[in-house]
Coordinates of C-alpha atoms and ligand atoms in Angstrom, one line a residue:
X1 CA -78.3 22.8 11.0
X2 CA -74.7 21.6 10.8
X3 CA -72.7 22.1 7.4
X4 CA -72.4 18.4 7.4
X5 CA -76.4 17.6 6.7
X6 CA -76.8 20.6 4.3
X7 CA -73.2 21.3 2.1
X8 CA -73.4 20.0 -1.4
X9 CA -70.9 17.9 -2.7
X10 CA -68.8 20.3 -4.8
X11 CA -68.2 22.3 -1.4
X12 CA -67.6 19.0 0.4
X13 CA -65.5 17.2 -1.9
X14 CA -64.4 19.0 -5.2
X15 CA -62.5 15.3 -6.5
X16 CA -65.5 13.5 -6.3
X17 CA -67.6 16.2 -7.6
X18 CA -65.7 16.6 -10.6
X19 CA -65.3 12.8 -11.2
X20 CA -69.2 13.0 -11.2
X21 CA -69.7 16.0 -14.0
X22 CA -67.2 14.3 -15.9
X23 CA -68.9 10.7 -16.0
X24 CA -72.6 12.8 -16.7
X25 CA -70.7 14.4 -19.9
X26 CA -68.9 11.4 -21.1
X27 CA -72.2 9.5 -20.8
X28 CA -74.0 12.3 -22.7
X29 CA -71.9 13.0 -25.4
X30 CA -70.8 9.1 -25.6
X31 CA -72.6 6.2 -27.4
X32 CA -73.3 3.4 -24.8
X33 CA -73.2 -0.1 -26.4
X34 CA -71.8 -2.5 -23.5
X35 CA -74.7 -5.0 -23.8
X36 CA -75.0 -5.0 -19.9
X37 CA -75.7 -1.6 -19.5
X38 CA -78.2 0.9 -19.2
X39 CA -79.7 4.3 -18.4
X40 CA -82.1 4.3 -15.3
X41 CA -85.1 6.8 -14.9
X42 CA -84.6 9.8 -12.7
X43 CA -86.9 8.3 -10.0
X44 CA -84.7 5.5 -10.1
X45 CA -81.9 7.5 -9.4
X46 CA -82.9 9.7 -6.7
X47 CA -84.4 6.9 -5.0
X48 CA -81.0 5.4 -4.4
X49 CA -80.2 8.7 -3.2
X50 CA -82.3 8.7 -0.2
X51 CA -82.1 8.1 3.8
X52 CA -82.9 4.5 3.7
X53 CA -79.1 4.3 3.1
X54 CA -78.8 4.8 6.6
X55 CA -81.1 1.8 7.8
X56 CA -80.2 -1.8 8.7
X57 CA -82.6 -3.7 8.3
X58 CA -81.1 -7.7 8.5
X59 CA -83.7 -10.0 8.2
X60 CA -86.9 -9.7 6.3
X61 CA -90.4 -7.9 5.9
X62 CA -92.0 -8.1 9.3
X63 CA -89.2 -10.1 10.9
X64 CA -86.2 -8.0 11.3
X65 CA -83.4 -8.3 13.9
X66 CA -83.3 -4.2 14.5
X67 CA -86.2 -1.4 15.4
X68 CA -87.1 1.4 12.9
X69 CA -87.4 -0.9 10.0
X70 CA -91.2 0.0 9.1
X71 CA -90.8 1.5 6.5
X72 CA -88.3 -0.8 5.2
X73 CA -90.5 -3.4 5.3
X74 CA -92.9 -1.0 3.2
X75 CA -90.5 -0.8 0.4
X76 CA -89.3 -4.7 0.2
X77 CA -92.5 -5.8 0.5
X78 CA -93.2 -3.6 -3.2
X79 CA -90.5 -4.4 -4.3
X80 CA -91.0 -8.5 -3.6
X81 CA -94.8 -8.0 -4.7
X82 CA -93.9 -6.3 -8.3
X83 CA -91.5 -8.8 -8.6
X84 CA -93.4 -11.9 -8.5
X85 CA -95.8 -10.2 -10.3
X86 CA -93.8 -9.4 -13.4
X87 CA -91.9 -12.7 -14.1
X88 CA -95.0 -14.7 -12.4
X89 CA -93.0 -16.0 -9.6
X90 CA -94.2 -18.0 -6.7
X91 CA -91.3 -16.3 -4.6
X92 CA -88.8 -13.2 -5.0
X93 CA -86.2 -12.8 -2.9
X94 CA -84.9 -9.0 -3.6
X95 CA -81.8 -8.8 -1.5
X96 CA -78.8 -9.4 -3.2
X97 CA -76.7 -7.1 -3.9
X98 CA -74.7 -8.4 -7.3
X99 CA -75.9 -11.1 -9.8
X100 CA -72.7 -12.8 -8.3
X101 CA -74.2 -12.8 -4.6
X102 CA -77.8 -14.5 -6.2
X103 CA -76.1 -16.9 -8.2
X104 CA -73.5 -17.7 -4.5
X105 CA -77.3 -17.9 -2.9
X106 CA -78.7 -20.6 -4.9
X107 CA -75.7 -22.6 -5.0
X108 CA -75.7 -22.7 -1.5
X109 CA -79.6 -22.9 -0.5
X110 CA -79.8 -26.3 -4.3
X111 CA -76.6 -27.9 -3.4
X112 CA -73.8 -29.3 -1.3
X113 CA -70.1 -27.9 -1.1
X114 CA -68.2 -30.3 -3.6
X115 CA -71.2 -31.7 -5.7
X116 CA -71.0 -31.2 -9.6
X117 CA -72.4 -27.7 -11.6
X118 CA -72.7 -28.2 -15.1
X119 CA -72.9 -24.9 -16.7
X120 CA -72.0 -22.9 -20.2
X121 CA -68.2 -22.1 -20.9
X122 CA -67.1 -18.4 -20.1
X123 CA -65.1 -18.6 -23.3
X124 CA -68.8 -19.5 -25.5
X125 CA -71.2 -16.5 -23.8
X126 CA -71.1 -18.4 -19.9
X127 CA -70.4 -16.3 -17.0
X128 CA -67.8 -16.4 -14.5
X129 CA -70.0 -17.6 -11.3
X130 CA -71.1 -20.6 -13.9
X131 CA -68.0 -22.4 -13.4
X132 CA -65.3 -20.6 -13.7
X133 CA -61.6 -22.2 -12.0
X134 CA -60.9 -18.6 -10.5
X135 CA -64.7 -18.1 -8.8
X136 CA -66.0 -19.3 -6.2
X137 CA -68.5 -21.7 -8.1
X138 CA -65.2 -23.1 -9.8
X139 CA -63.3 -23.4 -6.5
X140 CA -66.2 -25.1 -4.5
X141 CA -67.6 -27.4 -6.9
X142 CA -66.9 -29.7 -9.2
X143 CA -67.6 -28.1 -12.5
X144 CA -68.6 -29.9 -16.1
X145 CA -69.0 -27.2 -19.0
X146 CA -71.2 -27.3 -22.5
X147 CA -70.3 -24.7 -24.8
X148 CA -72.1 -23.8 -28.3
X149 CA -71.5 -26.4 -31.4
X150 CA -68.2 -25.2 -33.8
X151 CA -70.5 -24.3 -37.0
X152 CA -73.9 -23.1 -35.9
X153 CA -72.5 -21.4 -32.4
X154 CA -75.5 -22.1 -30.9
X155 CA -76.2 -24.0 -27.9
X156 CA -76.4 -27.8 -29.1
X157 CA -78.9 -29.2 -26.9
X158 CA -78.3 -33.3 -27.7
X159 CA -74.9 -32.5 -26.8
X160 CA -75.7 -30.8 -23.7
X161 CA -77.9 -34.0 -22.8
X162 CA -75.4 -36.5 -23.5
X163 CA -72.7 -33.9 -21.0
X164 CA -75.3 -33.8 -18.6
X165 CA -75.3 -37.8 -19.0
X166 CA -71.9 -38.0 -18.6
X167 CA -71.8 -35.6 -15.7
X168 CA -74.7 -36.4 -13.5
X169 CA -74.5 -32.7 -12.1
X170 CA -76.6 -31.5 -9.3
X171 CA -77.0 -28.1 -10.7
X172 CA -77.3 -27.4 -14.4
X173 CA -77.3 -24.2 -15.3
X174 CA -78.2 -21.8 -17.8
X175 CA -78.1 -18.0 -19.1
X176 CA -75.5 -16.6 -20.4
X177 CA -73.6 -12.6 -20.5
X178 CA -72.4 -13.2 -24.6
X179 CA -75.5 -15.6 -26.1
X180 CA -77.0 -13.5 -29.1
X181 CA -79.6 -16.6 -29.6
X182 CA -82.9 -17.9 -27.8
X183 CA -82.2 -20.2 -25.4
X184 CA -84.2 -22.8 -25.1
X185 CA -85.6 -23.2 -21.0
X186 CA -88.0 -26.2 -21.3
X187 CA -85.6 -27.9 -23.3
X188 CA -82.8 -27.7 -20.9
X189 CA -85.5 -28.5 -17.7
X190 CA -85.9 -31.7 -19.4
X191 CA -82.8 -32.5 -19.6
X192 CA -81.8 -31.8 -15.7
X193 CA -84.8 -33.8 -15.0
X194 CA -83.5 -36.6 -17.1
X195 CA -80.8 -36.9 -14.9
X196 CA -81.9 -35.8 -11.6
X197 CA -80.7 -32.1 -11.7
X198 CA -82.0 -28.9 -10.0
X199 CA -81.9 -26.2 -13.0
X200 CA -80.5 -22.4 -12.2
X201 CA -82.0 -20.0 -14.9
X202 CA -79.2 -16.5 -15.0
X203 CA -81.3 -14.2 -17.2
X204 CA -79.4 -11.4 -15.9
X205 CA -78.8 -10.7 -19.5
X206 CA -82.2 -11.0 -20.8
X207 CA -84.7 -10.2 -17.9
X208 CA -86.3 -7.5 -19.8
X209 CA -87.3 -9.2 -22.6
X210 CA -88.4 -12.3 -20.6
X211 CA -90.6 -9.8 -18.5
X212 CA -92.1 -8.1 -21.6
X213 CA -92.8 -12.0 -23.1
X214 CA -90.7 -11.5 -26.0
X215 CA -88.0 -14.3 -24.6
X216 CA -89.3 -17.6 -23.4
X217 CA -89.8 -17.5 -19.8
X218 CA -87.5 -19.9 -17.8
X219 CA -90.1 -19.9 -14.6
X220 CA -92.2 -22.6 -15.4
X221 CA -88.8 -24.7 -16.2
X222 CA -86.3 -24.1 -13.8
X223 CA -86.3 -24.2 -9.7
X224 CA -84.0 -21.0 -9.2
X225 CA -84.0 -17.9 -11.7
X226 CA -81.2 -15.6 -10.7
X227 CA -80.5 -12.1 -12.4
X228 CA -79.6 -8.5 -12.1
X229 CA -81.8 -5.6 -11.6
X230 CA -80.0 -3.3 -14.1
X231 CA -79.2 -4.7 -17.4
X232 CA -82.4 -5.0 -19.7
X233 CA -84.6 -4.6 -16.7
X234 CA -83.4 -1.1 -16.3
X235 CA -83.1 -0.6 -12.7
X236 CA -80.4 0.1 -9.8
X237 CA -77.4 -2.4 -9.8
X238 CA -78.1 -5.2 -8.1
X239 CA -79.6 -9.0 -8.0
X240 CA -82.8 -10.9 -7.7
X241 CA -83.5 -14.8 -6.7
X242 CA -86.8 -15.9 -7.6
X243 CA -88.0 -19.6 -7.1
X244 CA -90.6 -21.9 -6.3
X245 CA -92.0 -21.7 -3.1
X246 CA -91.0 -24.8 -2.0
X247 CA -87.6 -23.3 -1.7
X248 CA -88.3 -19.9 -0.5
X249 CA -87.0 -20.9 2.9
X250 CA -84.0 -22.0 2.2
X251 CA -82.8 -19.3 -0.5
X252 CA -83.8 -16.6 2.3
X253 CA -81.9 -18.0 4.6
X254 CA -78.8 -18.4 2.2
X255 CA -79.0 -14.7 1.2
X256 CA -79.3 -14.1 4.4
X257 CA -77.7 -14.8 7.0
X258 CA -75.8 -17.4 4.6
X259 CA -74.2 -14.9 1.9
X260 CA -75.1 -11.3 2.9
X261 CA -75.5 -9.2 5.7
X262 CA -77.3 -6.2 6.1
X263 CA -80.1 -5.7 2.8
X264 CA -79.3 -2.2 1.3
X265 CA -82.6 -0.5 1.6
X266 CA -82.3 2.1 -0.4
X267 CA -81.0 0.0 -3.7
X268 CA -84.3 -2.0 -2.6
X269 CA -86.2 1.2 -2.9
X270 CA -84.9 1.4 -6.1
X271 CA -85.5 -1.7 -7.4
X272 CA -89.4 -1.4 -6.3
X273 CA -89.4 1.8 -8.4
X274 CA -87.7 0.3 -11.5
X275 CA -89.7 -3.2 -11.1
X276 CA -92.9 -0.5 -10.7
X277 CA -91.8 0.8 -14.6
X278 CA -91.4 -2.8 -15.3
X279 CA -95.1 -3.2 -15.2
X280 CA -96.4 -0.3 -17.4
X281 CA -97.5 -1.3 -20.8
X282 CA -95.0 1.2 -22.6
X283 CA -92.0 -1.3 -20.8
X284 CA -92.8 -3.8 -23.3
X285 CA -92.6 -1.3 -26.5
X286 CA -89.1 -0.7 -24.8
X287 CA -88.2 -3.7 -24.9
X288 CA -89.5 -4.9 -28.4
X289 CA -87.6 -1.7 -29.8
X290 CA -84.4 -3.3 -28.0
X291 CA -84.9 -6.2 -30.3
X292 CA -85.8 -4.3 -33.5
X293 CA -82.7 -2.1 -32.9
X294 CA -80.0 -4.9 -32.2
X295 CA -81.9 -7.1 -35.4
X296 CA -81.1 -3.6 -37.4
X297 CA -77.5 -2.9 -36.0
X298 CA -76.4 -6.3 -36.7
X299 CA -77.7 -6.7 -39.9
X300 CA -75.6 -2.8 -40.6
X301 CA -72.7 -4.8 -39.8
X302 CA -72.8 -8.1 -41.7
X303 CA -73.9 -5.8 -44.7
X304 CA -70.7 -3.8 -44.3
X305 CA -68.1 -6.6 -44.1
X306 CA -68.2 -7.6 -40.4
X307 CA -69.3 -11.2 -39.8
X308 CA -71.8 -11.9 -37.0
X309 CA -71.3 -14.5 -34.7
X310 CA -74.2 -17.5 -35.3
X311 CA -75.5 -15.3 -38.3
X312 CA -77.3 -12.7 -36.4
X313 CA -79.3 -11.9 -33.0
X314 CA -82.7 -12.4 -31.5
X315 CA -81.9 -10.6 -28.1
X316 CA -80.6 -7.2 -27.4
X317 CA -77.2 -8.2 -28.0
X318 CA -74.7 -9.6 -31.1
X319 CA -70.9 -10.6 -31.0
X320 CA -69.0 -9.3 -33.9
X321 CA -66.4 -11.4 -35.0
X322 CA -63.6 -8.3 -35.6
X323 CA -60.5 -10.1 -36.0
X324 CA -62.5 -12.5 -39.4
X325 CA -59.4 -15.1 -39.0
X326 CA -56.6 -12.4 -39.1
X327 CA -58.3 -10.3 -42.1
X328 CA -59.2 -7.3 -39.7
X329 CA -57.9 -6.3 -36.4
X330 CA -58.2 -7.9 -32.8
X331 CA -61.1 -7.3 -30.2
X332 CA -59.0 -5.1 -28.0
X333 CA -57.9 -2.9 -31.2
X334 CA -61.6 -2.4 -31.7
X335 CA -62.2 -1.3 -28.7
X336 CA -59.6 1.0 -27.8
X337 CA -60.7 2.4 -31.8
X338 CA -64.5 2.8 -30.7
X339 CA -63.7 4.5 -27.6
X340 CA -61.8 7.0 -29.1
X341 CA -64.4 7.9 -31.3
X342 CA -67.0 7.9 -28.5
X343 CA -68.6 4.5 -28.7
X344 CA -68.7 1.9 -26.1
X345 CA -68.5 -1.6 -26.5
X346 CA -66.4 -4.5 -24.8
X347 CA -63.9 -6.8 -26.5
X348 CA -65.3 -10.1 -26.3
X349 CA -63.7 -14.0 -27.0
X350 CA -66.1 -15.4 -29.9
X351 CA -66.7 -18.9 -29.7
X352 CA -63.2 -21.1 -30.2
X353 CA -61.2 -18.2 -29.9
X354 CA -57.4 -18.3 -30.8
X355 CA -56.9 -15.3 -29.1
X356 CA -56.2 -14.5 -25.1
X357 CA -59.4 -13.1 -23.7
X358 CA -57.7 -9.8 -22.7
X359 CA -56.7 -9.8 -26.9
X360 CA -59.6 -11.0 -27.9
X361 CA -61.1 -11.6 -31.6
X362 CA -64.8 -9.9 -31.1
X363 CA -66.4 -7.6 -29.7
X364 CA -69.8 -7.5 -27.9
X365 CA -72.6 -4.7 -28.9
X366 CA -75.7 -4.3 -27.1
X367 CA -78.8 -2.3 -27.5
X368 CA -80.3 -1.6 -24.5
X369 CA -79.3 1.8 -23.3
X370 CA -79.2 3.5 -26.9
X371 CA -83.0 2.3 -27.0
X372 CA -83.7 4.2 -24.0
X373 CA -82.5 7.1 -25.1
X374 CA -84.8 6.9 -27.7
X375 CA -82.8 5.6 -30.6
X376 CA -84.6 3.6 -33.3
X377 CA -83.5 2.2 -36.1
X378 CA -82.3 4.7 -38.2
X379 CA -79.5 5.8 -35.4
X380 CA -79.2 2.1 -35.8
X381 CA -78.4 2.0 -39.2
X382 CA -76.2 5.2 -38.7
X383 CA -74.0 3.5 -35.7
X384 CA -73.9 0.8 -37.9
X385 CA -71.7 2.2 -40.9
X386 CA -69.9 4.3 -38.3
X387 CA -68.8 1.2 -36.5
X388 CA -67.7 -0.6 -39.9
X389 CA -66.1 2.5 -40.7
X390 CA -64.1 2.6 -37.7
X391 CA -62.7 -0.6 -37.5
X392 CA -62.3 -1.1 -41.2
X393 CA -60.1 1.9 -41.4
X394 CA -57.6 1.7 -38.1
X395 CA -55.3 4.3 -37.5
X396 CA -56.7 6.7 -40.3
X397 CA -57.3 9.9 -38.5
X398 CA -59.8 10.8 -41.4
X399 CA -62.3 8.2 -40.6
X400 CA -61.8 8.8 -36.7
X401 CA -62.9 13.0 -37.3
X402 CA -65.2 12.0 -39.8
X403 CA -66.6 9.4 -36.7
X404 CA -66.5 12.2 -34.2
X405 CA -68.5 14.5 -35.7
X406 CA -71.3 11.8 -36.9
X407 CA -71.4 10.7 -33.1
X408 CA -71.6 14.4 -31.9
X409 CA -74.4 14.7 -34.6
X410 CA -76.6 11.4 -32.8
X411 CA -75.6 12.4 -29.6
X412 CA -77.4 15.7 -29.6
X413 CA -80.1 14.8 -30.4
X414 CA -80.9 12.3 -27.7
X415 CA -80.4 14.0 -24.3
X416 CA -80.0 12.0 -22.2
X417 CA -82.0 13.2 -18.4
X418 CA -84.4 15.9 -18.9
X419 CA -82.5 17.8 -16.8
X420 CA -78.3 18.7 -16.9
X421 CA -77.4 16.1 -13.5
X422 CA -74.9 18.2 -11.6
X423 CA -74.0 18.1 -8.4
X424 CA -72.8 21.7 -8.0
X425 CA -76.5 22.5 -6.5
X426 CA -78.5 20.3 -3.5
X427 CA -75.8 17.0 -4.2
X428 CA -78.5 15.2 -5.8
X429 CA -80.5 15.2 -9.2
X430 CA -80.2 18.7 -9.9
X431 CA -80.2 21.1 -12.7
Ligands
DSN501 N1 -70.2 -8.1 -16.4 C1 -71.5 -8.5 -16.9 C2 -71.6 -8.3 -18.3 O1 -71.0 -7.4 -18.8 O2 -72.2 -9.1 -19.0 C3 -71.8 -9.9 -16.5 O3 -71.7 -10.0 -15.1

């Protein structure tokens, strides 16, 4: 056999290699807190690592435009199946590659080029493809925007109605990438019915939770949920449509051909293998310890000092206000300060920010991929002071040591994969 099918990648490229050891250390011996990321199981892992990244497969279980695609069709058809399953979907459509690329699907399979979006402001937890002037969704449509009310920061749903009112959008949507709160689904399908809107559900953020019941589901609600495969829902990166059936045509055929080419197999392999874990009872323990974790963290932080943005959490996620109106130091500060203790977070705008997004007055903490390490809420509590600490005291290099070594301490204690993942042996999950 030719070097090229069997030499691993530290012979084959020493850069890359490298890059790759480095990221598995700095992942081990780091504290992951971005509130959109996670850890994925090693079966996860190597499936992405397989052949079926070789395949095209355009087009869809048992109707594909090239030969070979049987077992393709084997592992979308699991991966569609587990999916419906879990949320309780009438359809899944599995092939988008980005949360971006579902959210571009439904706007183009629900509406016309130019009608009106309503969705949530970037700047009050929204995302980008919501709206925004830079993105597509901002640049095709005509966009209307609610945001969260000045002293609760929550979502204020009368004002929402009367917006929608005002409005008249073809698409509201909803979900959110910097929401700590519940949001309310039935609620807001009532008010897009009110005045004659489709409703787009983007639970990228939360589709764990909603799997494992402990978030209101938006299915019954809403005609399109979006969301990504590998935020709470723990699996490859990537994005999911589901919908009622009465539109399962015509979000197919805006994924593809309308949006995407070519399905990537393999992440699809993935995602049945992650949407498989999904199902097993101890996913929902997971999830409920998400919650329990991020209730404990935040409440570590408003006792130290730090005020929490709308009071607290009930999701995996909390924005800490950092900056406290000029009293502490700016999002970015925090940031840069975490990271060089080890911890991970990302600066954030709170709601009615005064300062430039890439400045920034919070910063946004997440749970999900300490939990899966195994952390409970004692690490919690432990992160918790260490965070305070941190910020509290910039530039002392006293408290950053003393940091260090408590985050070295935590860190050992949770290994990450069962085995060291290096690529100096087959190129794949090895020890
Ligand atoms: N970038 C993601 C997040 O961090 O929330 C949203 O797309």
């Amino acid at each position: 056999m030719s070097d090229f099918f069997t030499a691993n990648i530290s012979d084959a490229d020493p850069l890359i290699s490298n890059a790759i050891d480095s990221e598995v250390r700095r992942q081990a011996d780091g504290l992951e807190l971005i509130a959109s990321e996670n850890f994925v199981s090693e079966a996860v892992l190597q499936t992405m690592g397989t052949v079926f990244t070789n395949k095209y497969a355009e087009g869809y279980p048992g109707k594909r435009y090239y030969g070979g695609c049987e077992f393709s069709d084997v592992v979308e058809q699991a991966a569609i199946d587990r999916a419906k399953e879990i949320f309780g979907a009438e359809h899944a459509n599995v092939q988008p590659h980005s949360g971006a690329q579902a959210n571009m699907s439904v706007f183009l399979a629900a509406i016309n080029h130019g009608d009106t979006i309503l969705g949530m402001n970037l700047s009050h937890g929204g995302h980008l493809t919501h709206g925004h002037p830079l993105n597509f969704s901002g640049i095709n449509f005509k966009v209307a925007d609610y945001g969260v009310n000045r002293e609760t920061e929550q979502i204020d749903y009368d004002e929402l109605q009367r917006i929608a009112e005002e409005s008249r959008p073809a698409l509201l949507i909803c979900g959110a990438s910097a929401y700590p709160r519940i949001i309310d689904f039935e609620r807001i399908g009532e008010i897009a019915r009110s005045v004659g809107a489709k409703v787009m559900a983007d639970i990228a953020h939360i589709a764990g939770l909603v799997a494992a019941g402990l978030h209101p589901t938006p299915i019954p609600h809403c005609e399109f949920v979006t969301t990504t495969t590998h935020k709470t829902l723990r699996g490859p990166r990537g994005g999911l449509i589901l919908c009622k059936e009465e539109f399962a045509k015509d979000v197919d055929r805006a994924v593809f051909p309308g949006v995407q080419g070519g399905p990537l197999i393999h992440i699809i392999a993935a995602k049945a293998v992650a949407f498989g874990e999904a199902l097993q009872p101890n996913f929902k323990e997971y999830q409920q310890q998400v919650v329990t974790n991020a209730k404990v963290l935040a409440e570590t932080l408003a006792n130290a000092g730090l005020r929490i943005v709308s009071g607290g959490t009930d999701n995996h996620l909390m924005l800490v206000d950092v900056w406290m109106d000029g009293k502490g130091i700016t999002g970015k500060d925090a940031e840069k300060a975490l990271e060089q203790v080890h911890i991970t977070v990302n600066k954030n705008t709170i709601p009615f920010d005064t300062q430039k997004p890439f400045v920034a007055s919070g910063i946004r903490i997440g749970t999900p991929a300490l939990t899966t390490r195994g952390m409970k809420e004692e690490e919690m509590r432990s992160i918790g002071t260490i965070i305070a600490e941190v910020i509290q005291a910039p530039g002392s290099e006293e408290a950053m040591s003393k940091a260090r070594r408590e985050v070295a301490e935590i860190t050992s204690r949770f290994p990450l994969y069962s085995q060291r993942y290096k690529t100096d042996s087959t190129g794949t999950a090895n020890a």
